[in-house]
């Protein structure tokens, strides 16, 4: 389900436009809005494609979720929003399946780099909008998966004074609150100060979450530009984490309760991240505008957890009843530096309005990791079962009567590897040109990328050229047809470039052919978008099982290919002036078409790709009663059957949610129920020893908001 299709501009806006956009975001939070209800969730133009574009003049799909929908759904982290985007479903942690492919690339404010880094899911407190750019985006953003990419647009200071406080309480000992202050502090100088804290238990035994975000910003309006400075501190403390799944049988049935946890109560995943960002937006001339930004991220993650390593049938009755585990003690420190600048030049050529975007970006990421582990000994199971285990053993955990606390982490013989250093460097430059006649629009683009990866003593560098071609035919003022061809690439993991395994290898590549329809119908009360596409992803590495050189390392070969065919339909419409419905349907058939087995593609030719459902259907509907200051909202999410990485079935599921909102003057109260019918389900599957990721059972909360 998608609530709004297009985003507000990110690039090439002047300061007055930014202030107007911020005011618009404030206006739509009021329940008694003027105009149609559709304005609650529908965004305006988008610049995620480097050129500011309205819905009827886009050659690619950009799904956008605005702050009103985030608030109505009570969303706290990115996982709460995946159902709102056609073709996107959960894979693992912050990773998703997008148009059939695993996708983990995350951008903030148009810059590469994720302050949450991998196993921590992005929180939404300081996020104004979430954009998802669908399909290969190599020409626009460089290396990435062919399914698309996320861009989180953070909240910025504005001149309009705004103060907002929130308090939340709910099931699972959930409690928290936030405070946001925003406004002018001096002539043409604006500031934002905000803090958020929330804690709660989770549905997995011993597991809980505590999140703190401190977000600050300062902006200065210059004569022809706007300077914005931001600092954000993120802190997540997750007890009894990192969380894997719950074991299942081959038919996707959980072998035990979905609250089962493979971790000990003393395990944890703690994350700290500090982000500094500066941006400058403005005009050099009446025809030339620019948007430049730089960001530095300093991140640290510390983890102690028990990794499932073996499923055990202890008495030979054919039923798995124990899980063998190993202990992992990890410290990861990462620094990321991102820079990007985008220029837009407007002119006329061949009787058409011409816009040319050109610019470049740079990314450098460095990770120092100290990884330690204590594996269970080969005879630990026997000693445990004979009731003669040693204190230093990592005891297996029962699926039915978990014996937490019997194994003692402080007595493990932990072996640490030498500190591992990994570096990534990405440099890119691009040109994107648009020629717009009255009925036809032609878009062409090209990008050059240089990448350099190092891990320990292994290093590899190469370059790539990406292209994009798109066109639009406007049948009427309100109906247009579009088509595009574009490509993408991803460098192979630097460890796979070792000559001992057959490296170096060319990057994994992806191409798309897409066509679609964009229409505003019924006096602009309905926005309809339809697309059909085929994506081919090639050069996936496969393990050959052969060692022709006799060097003790089995060779890899780049022979894999996956083909993804799909259709997507997205609608947001008014039923009445006070009743809005947003819905999205996605059909996707992602199949392995070349290669078999191995590390690149885990299933066989002809099989569906892992965690890629054929059908998805999501909706969100809100009916408001302005005179009573009430609104009622209901949403649903259907995800078709999937396969895990090990080929185990992941059952289809449908989950419904509901909200009741009361708002009068400066007060707002929302009552929210998630998983209304308490459905037991798996969001996705991983490998058999780690199981499927269980969805959350029914939960509820009340949130009180006051604005002044």
XYZ file of N, CA, C and O in Angstrom, residues 14 23 192 303 472 474 519 531 535 634 649 661:
48
model
N 15.149 27.114 -3.733
C 15.638 28.270 -2.996
C 15.003 28.296 -1.615
O 14.146 27.495 -1.276
N 5.834 24.651 5.623
C 4.522 25.093 6.090
C 3.432 24.153 5.610
O 2.492 23.840 6.343
N 16.288 24.097 15.053
C 15.460 22.954 15.429
C 16.201 22.182 16.516
O 17.393 21.884 16.392
N 28.310 -6.110 20.100
C 27.357 -7.224 20.100
C 27.914 -8.404 20.883
O 29.081 -8.762 20.734
N 8.315 10.155 -22.423
C 6.939 10.359 -21.966
C 6.107 10.852 -23.144
O 6.542 11.713 -23.914
N 2.316 12.509 -23.518
C 1.150 13.028 -22.803
C -0.054 12.957 -23.736
O -0.201 13.767 -24.663
N -1.804 8.910 -14.339
C -3.035 9.634 -14.647
C -3.597 10.293 -13.394
O -3.583 9.708 -12.309
N 2.574 0.214 -13.841
C 3.858 -0.061 -14.481
C 4.014 -1.553 -14.725
O 3.487 -2.381 -13.976
N 13.402 -6.986 -15.197
C 14.748 -6.705 -14.715
C 15.577 -7.980 -14.850
O 15.132 -9.061 -14.449
N -7.973 2.311 8.771
C -7.808 0.863 8.736
C -6.851 0.512 7.604
O -6.961 1.053 6.496
N 9.453 -23.284 2.782
C 8.284 -22.449 2.510
C 8.116 -21.378 3.591
O 8.275 -21.637 4.787
N -8.316 8.454 15.757
C -7.629 9.713 16.014
C -8.650 10.772 16.434
O -9.656 10.977 15.753
